[in-house]
The first five atom37 places (N, CA, C, CB, O) and aatype in JSON, in Angstrom:
{
  "aatype": [12, 2, 10, 15, 2, 10, 1, 9, 7, 5, 11, 0, 9, 19, 10, 6, 14, 6, 6, 7, 19, 15, 19, 11, 10, 13, 6, 12, 7, 4, 10, 14, 7, 6, 6, 9, 6, 10, 10, 13, 19, 0, 14, 13, 1, 3, 14, 12, 4, 13, 1, 19, 5, 7, 16, 5, 9, 15, 12, 1, 1, 15, 10, 0, 11, 1, 9, 14, 9, 16, 1, 14, 8, 7, 15],
  "atom_mask": [
    [1, 1, 1, 1, 1],
    [1, 1, 1, 1, 1],
    [1, 1, 1, 1, 1],
    [1, 1, 1, 1, 1],
    [1, 1, 1, 1, 1],
    [1, 1, 1, 1, 1],
    [1, 1, 1, 1, 1],
    [1, 1, 1, 1, 1],
    [1, 1, 1, 0, 1],
    [1, 1, 1, 1, 1],
    [1, 1, 1, 1, 1],
    [1, 1, 1, 1, 1],
    [1, 1, 1, 1, 1],
    [1, 1, 1, 1, 1],
    [1, 1, 1, 1, 1],
    [1, 1, 1, 1, 1],
    [1, 1, 1, 1, 1],
    [1, 1, 1, 1, 1],
    [1, 1, 1, 1, 1],
    [1, 1, 1, 0, 1],
    [1, 1, 1, 1, 1],
    [1, 1, 1, 1, 1],
    [1, 1, 1, 1, 1],
    [1, 1, 1, 1, 1],
    [1, 1, 1, 1, 1],
    [1, 1, 1, 1, 1],
    [1, 1, 1, 1, 1],
    [1, 1, 1, 1, 1],
    [1, 1, 1, 0, 1],
    [1, 1, 1, 1, 1],
    [1, 1, 1, 1, 1],
    [1, 1, 1, 1, 1],
    [1, 1, 1, 0, 1],
    [1, 1, 1, 1, 1],
    [1, 1, 1, 1, 1],
    [1, 1, 1, 1, 1],
    [1, 1, 1, 1, 1],
    [1, 1, 1, 1, 1],
    [1, 1, 1, 1, 1],
    [1, 1, 1, 1, 1],
    [1, 1, 1, 1, 1],
    [1, 1, 1, 1, 1],
    [1, 1, 1, 1, 1],
    [1, 1, 1, 1, 1],
    [1, 1, 1, 1, 1],
    [1, 1, 1, 1, 1],
    [1, 1, 1, 1, 1],
    [1, 1, 1, 1, 1],
    [1, 1, 1, 1, 1],
    [1, 1, 1, 1, 1],
    [1, 1, 1, 1, 1],
    [1, 1, 1, 1, 1],
    [1, 1, 1, 1, 1],
    [1, 1, 1, 0, 1],
    [1, 1, 1, 1, 1],
    [1, 1, 1, 1, 1],
    [1, 1, 1, 1, 1],
    [1, 1, 1, 1, 1],
    [1, 1, 1, 1, 1],
    [1, 1, 1, 1, 1],
    [1, 1, 1, 1, 1],
    [1, 1, 1, 1, 1],
    [1, 1, 1, 1, 1],
    [1, 1, 1, 1, 1],
    [1, 1, 1, 1, 1],
    [1, 1, 1, 1, 1],
    [1, 1, 1, 1, 1],
    [1, 1, 1, 1, 1],
    [1, 1, 1, 1, 1],
    [1, 1, 1, 1, 1],
    [1, 1, 1, 1, 1],
    [1, 1, 1, 1, 1],
    [1, 1, 1, 1, 1],
    [1, 1, 1, 0, 1],
    [1, 1, 1, 1, 1]
  ],
  "atom_positions": [
    [[2.3, -57.03, -60.63], [2.62, -56.65, -61.99], [1.73, -55.49, -62.4], [2.45, -57.85, -62.96], [0.64, -55.3, -61.87]],
    [[2.24, -54.7, -63.35], [1.45, -53.6, -63.87], [1.61, -53.53, -65.39], [1.86, -52.26, -63.21], [2.44, -54.23, -65.96]],
    [[0.82, -52.68, -66.03], [0.82, -52.59, -67.49], [2.19, -52.29, -68.07], [-0.15, -51.54, -67.94], [2.51, -52.74, -69.17]],
    [[3.0, -51.53, -67.36], [4.32, -51.18, -67.9], [5.24, -52.39, -68.0], [4.97, -50.12, -67.03], [6.28, -52.31, -68.66]],
    [[4.89, -53.51, -67.35], [5.71, -54.73, -67.4], [5.43, -55.59, -68.63], [5.48, -55.54, -66.17], [6.21, -56.51, -68.92]],
    [[4.35, -55.32, -69.36], [4.03, -56.14, -70.53], [5.06, -55.95, -71.63], [2.63, -55.79, -71.06], [5.65, -54.88, -71.79]],
    [[5.27, -57.03, -72.39], [6.09, -56.97, -73.61], [5.15, -56.99, -74.8], [7.12, -58.15, -73.68], [4.01, -57.44, -74.69]],
    [[5.62, -56.51, -75.92], [4.8, -56.44, -77.12], [4.2, -57.82, -77.43], [5.63, -55.93, -78.33], [4.91, -58.82, -77.45]],
    [[2.89, -57.84, -77.66], [2.17, -59.08, -77.96], [1.6, -59.78, -76.75], [0.0, 0.0, 0.0], [0.76, -60.67, -76.9]],
    [[2.03, -59.41, -75.55], [1.49, -60.05, -74.35], [0.13, -59.46, -74.0], [2.46, -59.88, -73.17], [-0.16, -58.3, -74.26]],
    [[-0.69, -60.32, -73.4], [-2.03, -59.93, -72.95], [-2.14, -60.21, -71.46], [-3.14, -60.68, -73.75], [-1.46, -61.09, -70.93]],
    [[-3.0, -59.46, -70.81], [-3.27, -59.67, -69.39], [-4.67, -59.13, -69.09], [-2.19, -58.97, -68.49], [-5.3, -58.5, -69.95]],
    [[-5.13, -59.37, -67.89], [-6.43, -58.87, -67.45], [-6.18, -57.69, -66.5], [-7.28, -59.99, -66.76], [-5.35, -57.77, -65.59]],
    [[-6.91, -56.61, -66.74], [-6.8, -55.42, -65.9], [-7.44, -55.7, -64.55], [-7.46, -54.18, -66.59], [-8.55, -56.23, -64.48]],
    [[-6.75, -55.33, -63.47], [-7.28, -55.44, -62.12], [-7.73, -54.05, -61.65], [-6.23, -56.05, -61.14], [-7.6, -53.08, -62.39]],
    [[-8.24, -53.97, -60.45], [-8.71, -52.69, -59.9], [-7.53, -51.73, -59.75], [-9.42, -52.9, -58.51], [-6.56, -52.06, -59.07]],
    [[-7.59, -50.55, -60.39], [-6.47, -49.61, -60.34], [-6.41, -48.84, -59.02], [-6.58, -48.63, -61.49], [-7.32, -48.9, -58.2]],
    [[-5.3, -48.12, -58.85], [-5.13, -47.26, -57.68], [-6.21, -46.19, -57.68], [-3.73, -46.62, -57.66], [-6.8, -45.88, -58.72]],
    [[-6.47, -45.62, -56.52], [-7.42, -44.52, -56.43], [-6.95, -43.35, -57.28], [-7.61, -44.08, -54.97], [-5.75, -43.08, -57.35]],
    [[-7.86, -42.67, -57.92], [-7.51, -41.52, -58.74], [-7.19, -41.85, -60.18], [0.0, 0.0, 0.0], [-7.13, -40.96, -61.02]],
    [[-6.97, -43.12, -60.47], [-6.63, -43.54, -61.84], [-7.89, -43.98, -62.58], [-5.59, -44.68, -61.82], [-7.95, -43.88, -63.8]],
    [[-8.88, -44.47, -61.85], [-10.02, -45.12, -62.48], [-10.81, -44.25, -63.46], [-10.94, -45.6, -61.43], [-11.26, -44.78, -64.48]],
    [[-10.99, -42.98, -63.21], [-11.78, -42.13, -64.12], [-11.12, -42.08, -65.49], [-11.94, -40.71, -63.54], [-11.79, -42.23, -66.51]],
    [[-9.81, -41.87, -65.53], [-9.08, -41.84, -66.8], [-9.25, -43.16, -67.55], [-7.58, -41.54, -66.56], [-9.47, -43.18, -68.76]],
    [[-9.14, -44.26, -66.82], [-9.25, -45.58, -67.44], [-10.65, -45.84, -67.97], [-8.86, -46.66, -66.45], [-10.8, -46.34, -69.09]],
    [[-11.65, -45.51, -67.19], [-13.03, -45.73, -67.63], [-13.31, -44.95, -68.9], [-14.03, -45.33, -66.53], [-13.98, -45.45, -69.81]],
    [[-12.81, -43.72, -68.98], [-13.01, -42.91, -70.18], [-12.38, -43.55, -71.41], [-12.42, -41.51, -69.97], [-12.87, -43.37, -72.52]],
    [[-11.3, -44.31, -71.21], [-10.63, -44.99, -72.33], [-11.19, -46.38, -72.59], [-9.13, -45.08, -72.06], [-10.78, -47.05, -73.54]],
    [[-12.13, -46.84, -71.75], [-12.71, -48.17, -71.92], [-11.91, -49.27, -71.27], [0.0, 0.0, 0.0], [-12.15, -50.45, -71.52]],
    [[-10.96, -48.9, -70.44], [-10.08, -49.86, -69.77], [-10.64, -50.14, -68.38], [-8.6, -49.32, -69.69], [-10.39, -49.39, -67.43]],
    [[-11.41, -51.21, -68.26], [-12.11, -51.51, -67.02], [-11.55, -52.77, -66.37], [-13.61, -51.67, -67.29], [-11.02, -53.64, -67.06]],
    [[-11.67, -52.89, -65.04], [-11.25, -54.12, -64.38], [-11.96, -55.32, -65.01], [-11.53, -54.05, -62.87], [-13.17, -55.28, -65.25]],
    [[-11.2, -56.38, -65.25], [-11.74, -57.6, -65.85], [-11.57, -57.66, -67.36], [0.0, 0.0, 0.0], [-11.78, -58.72, -67.95]],
    [[-11.2, -56.56, -67.99], [-11.0, -56.52, -69.44], [-9.62, -57.04, -69.81], [-11.19, -55.09, -69.98], [-8.64, -56.82, -69.09]],
    [[-9.55, -57.74, -70.94], [-8.25, -58.18, -71.46], [-7.6, -56.99, -72.17], [-8.4, -59.4, -72.42], [-8.27, -56.25, -72.89]],
    [[-6.3, -56.84, -71.98], [-5.55, -55.75, -72.6], [-4.28, -56.33, -73.21], [-5.22, -54.63, -71.58], [-3.68, -57.24, -72.64]],
    [[-3.88, -55.82, -74.36], [-2.7, -56.31, -75.07], [-1.79, -55.14, -75.42], [-3.11, -57.08, -76.37], [-2.27, -54.09, -75.85]],
    [[-0.49, -55.31, -75.22], [0.47, -54.28, -75.62], [0.77, -54.46, -77.1], [1.77, -54.36, -74.77], [1.26, -55.5, -77.52]],
    [[0.48, -53.42, -77.89], [0.7, -53.47, -79.33], [2.07, -52.95, -79.72], [-0.37, -52.67, -80.05], [2.79, -53.61, -80.47]],
    [[2.44, -51.79, -79.23], [3.77, -51.25, -79.51], [4.12, -50.16, -78.51], [3.85, -50.71, -80.94], [3.26, -49.65, -77.78]],
    [[5.39, -49.81, -78.52], [5.91, -48.8, -77.61], [6.7, -47.79, -78.43], [6.8, -49.44, -76.48], [7.49, -48.17, -79.29]],
    [[6.5, -46.53, -78.15], [7.22, -45.47, -78.86], [8.69, -45.45, -78.41], [6.56, -44.08, -78.6], [9.04, -46.07, -77.4]],
    [[9.54, -44.76, -79.15], [10.94, -44.64, -78.74], [11.04, -44.12, -77.3], [11.71, -43.69, -79.7], [10.21, -43.33, -76.85]],
    [[12.04, -44.57, -76.61], [12.27, -44.23, -75.2], [11.17, -44.8, -74.29], [12.36, -42.71, -75.02], [11.01, -44.37, -73.15]],
    [[10.4, -45.78, -74.83], [9.38, -46.53, -74.08], [8.21, -45.68, -73.59], [10.01, -47.21, -72.91], [7.55, -46.04, -72.61]],
    [[7.95, -44.56, -74.26], [6.85, -43.7, -73.82], [6.32, -42.89, -74.99], [7.3, -42.77, -72.69], [7.13, -42.23, -75.65]],
    [[5.04, -42.9, -75.3], [3.95, -43.63, -74.66], [3.88, -45.08, -75.13], [2.63, -42.94, -74.93], [4.64, -45.52, -75.99]],
    [[2.95, -45.82, -74.54], [2.71, -47.22, -74.86], [1.33, -47.32, -75.51], [2.82, -48.13, -73.58], [0.41, -46.6, -75.12]],
    [[1.18, -48.22, -76.49], [-0.1, -48.38, -77.19], [-0.66, -49.77, -76.88], [0.08, -48.18, -78.73], [0.02, -50.78, -77.05]],
    [[-1.91, -49.81, -76.44], [-2.58, -51.04, -76.05], [-3.86, -51.22, -76.86], [-2.9, -51.03, -74.55], [-4.4, -50.27, -77.43]],
    [[-4.34, -52.47, -76.91], [-5.68, -52.75, -77.45], [-6.53, -53.25, -76.3], [-5.62, -53.8, -78.64], [-6.16, -54.19, -75.59]],
    [[-7.68, -52.61, -76.13], [-8.65, -53.01, -75.11], [-10.04, -52.81, -75.69], [-8.46, -52.21, -73.77], [-10.32, -51.75, -76.27]],
    [[-10.89, -53.79, -75.56], [-12.25, -53.76, -76.11], [-12.24, -53.44, -77.61], [-13.11, -52.73, -75.36], [-13.14, -52.75, -78.1]],
    [[-11.24, -53.93, -78.32], [-11.15, -53.72, -79.76], [-10.69, -52.34, -80.19], [0.0, 0.0, 0.0], [-10.68, -52.03, -81.38]],
    [[-10.31, -51.5, -79.24], [-9.88, -50.13, -79.52], [-8.43, -49.95, -79.11], [-10.78, -49.11, -78.8], [-8.0, -50.47, -78.08]],
    [[-7.68, -49.21, -79.9], [-6.3, -48.88, -79.54], [-6.3, -47.63, -78.67], [-5.43, -48.68, -80.8], [-6.92, -46.62, -78.99]],
    [[-5.58, -47.73, -77.56], [-5.42, -46.58, -76.67], [-3.94, -46.41, -76.38], [-6.24, -46.75, -75.35], [-3.18, -47.38, -76.39]],
    [[-3.53, -45.2, -76.13], [-2.14, -45.0, -75.72], [-2.14, -44.28, -74.39], [-1.35, -44.2, -76.79], [-3.03, -43.51, -74.06]],
    [[-1.1, -44.56, -73.63], [-0.96, -43.9, -72.33], [0.52, -43.79, -71.99], [-1.72, -44.67, -71.22], [1.35, -44.57, -72.47]],
    [[0.81, -42.83, -71.17], [2.18, -42.65, -70.71], [2.57, -43.82, -69.81], [2.35, -41.3, -69.96], [1.73, -44.42, -69.14]],
    [[3.84, -44.11, -69.82], [4.38, -45.18, -68.98], [4.06, -44.93, -67.51], [5.9, -45.31, -69.19], [3.78, -45.87, -66.76]],
    [[4.09, -43.67, -67.08], [3.83, -43.35, -65.68], [2.41, -43.78, -65.26], [4.01, -41.84, -65.43], [2.21, -44.21, -64.13]],
    [[1.44, -43.66, -66.16], [0.08, -44.12, -65.86], [0.03, -45.65, -65.91], [-0.94, -43.52, -66.86], [-0.6, -46.28, -65.06]],
    [[0.68, -46.25, -66.9], [0.7, -47.72, -67.03], [1.28, -48.38, -65.77], [1.51, -48.13, -68.26], [0.86, -49.48, -65.42]],
    [[2.22, -47.73, -65.11], [2.82, -48.28, -63.89], [1.82, -48.34, -62.74], [4.02, -47.45, -63.48], [2.04, -49.07, -61.77]],
    [[0.74, -47.58, -62.84], [-0.25, -47.51, -61.75], [-1.44, -48.43, -61.97], [-0.73, -46.09, -61.6], [-2.4, -48.41, -61.19]],
    [[-1.39, -49.25, -63.04], [-2.52, -50.12, -63.37], [-2.12, -51.58, -63.18], [-3.0, -49.88, -64.82], [-1.35, -52.12, -63.98]],
    [[-2.63, -52.23, -62.14], [-2.26, -53.63, -61.89], [-2.93, -54.57, -62.89], [-2.63, -54.02, -60.47], [-4.04, -54.32, -63.36]],
    [[-2.23, -55.65, -63.19], [-2.73, -56.66, -64.13], [-2.45, -58.06, -63.58], [-2.08, -56.49, -65.52], [-1.66, -58.23, -62.65]],
    [[-3.11, -59.04, -64.19], [-2.8, -60.44, -63.89], [-1.48, -60.8, -64.57], [-3.95, -61.39, -64.36], [-0.92, -60.01, -65.33]],
    [[-0.99, -61.98, -64.28], [0.22, -62.46, -64.95], [-0.02, -62.47, -66.46], [0.61, -63.89, -64.45], [-1.05, -62.96, -66.91]],
    [[0.93, -61.93, -67.25], [0.74, -61.86, -68.71], [0.69, -63.24, -69.36], [1.87, -61.06, -69.34], [1.24, -64.21, -68.84]],
    [[0.0, -63.31, -70.5], [0.0, -64.52, -71.32], [0.15, -64.09, -72.77], [-1.32, -65.36, -71.12], [-0.1, -62.93, -73.11]],
    [[0.55, -65.0, -73.62], [0.78, -64.66, -75.03], [2.26, -64.53, -75.31], [0.0, 0.0, 0.0], [3.09, -64.9, -74.47]],
    [[2.59, -64.02, -76.46], [3.98, -63.92, -76.96], [4.95, -63.83, -75.84], [4.16, -62.74, -77.87], [6.15, -63.74, -76.07]]
  ]
}
């Protein structure tokens, strides 16, 4: 599973991302082991807005597809 599979209100734990993705994620505070929640999605499903470490971040769907997560929980 990856971040792009989450539905609004679902939460999951971020796993180790693909090579080359980690620097972008670290800069946004999205680290392996952190809980992340999908808050909303813009029209045409891009970009997506998440909450991680109490901060809202947005990212393109193409990046979200490259970030593995645990099985979602919540809504």
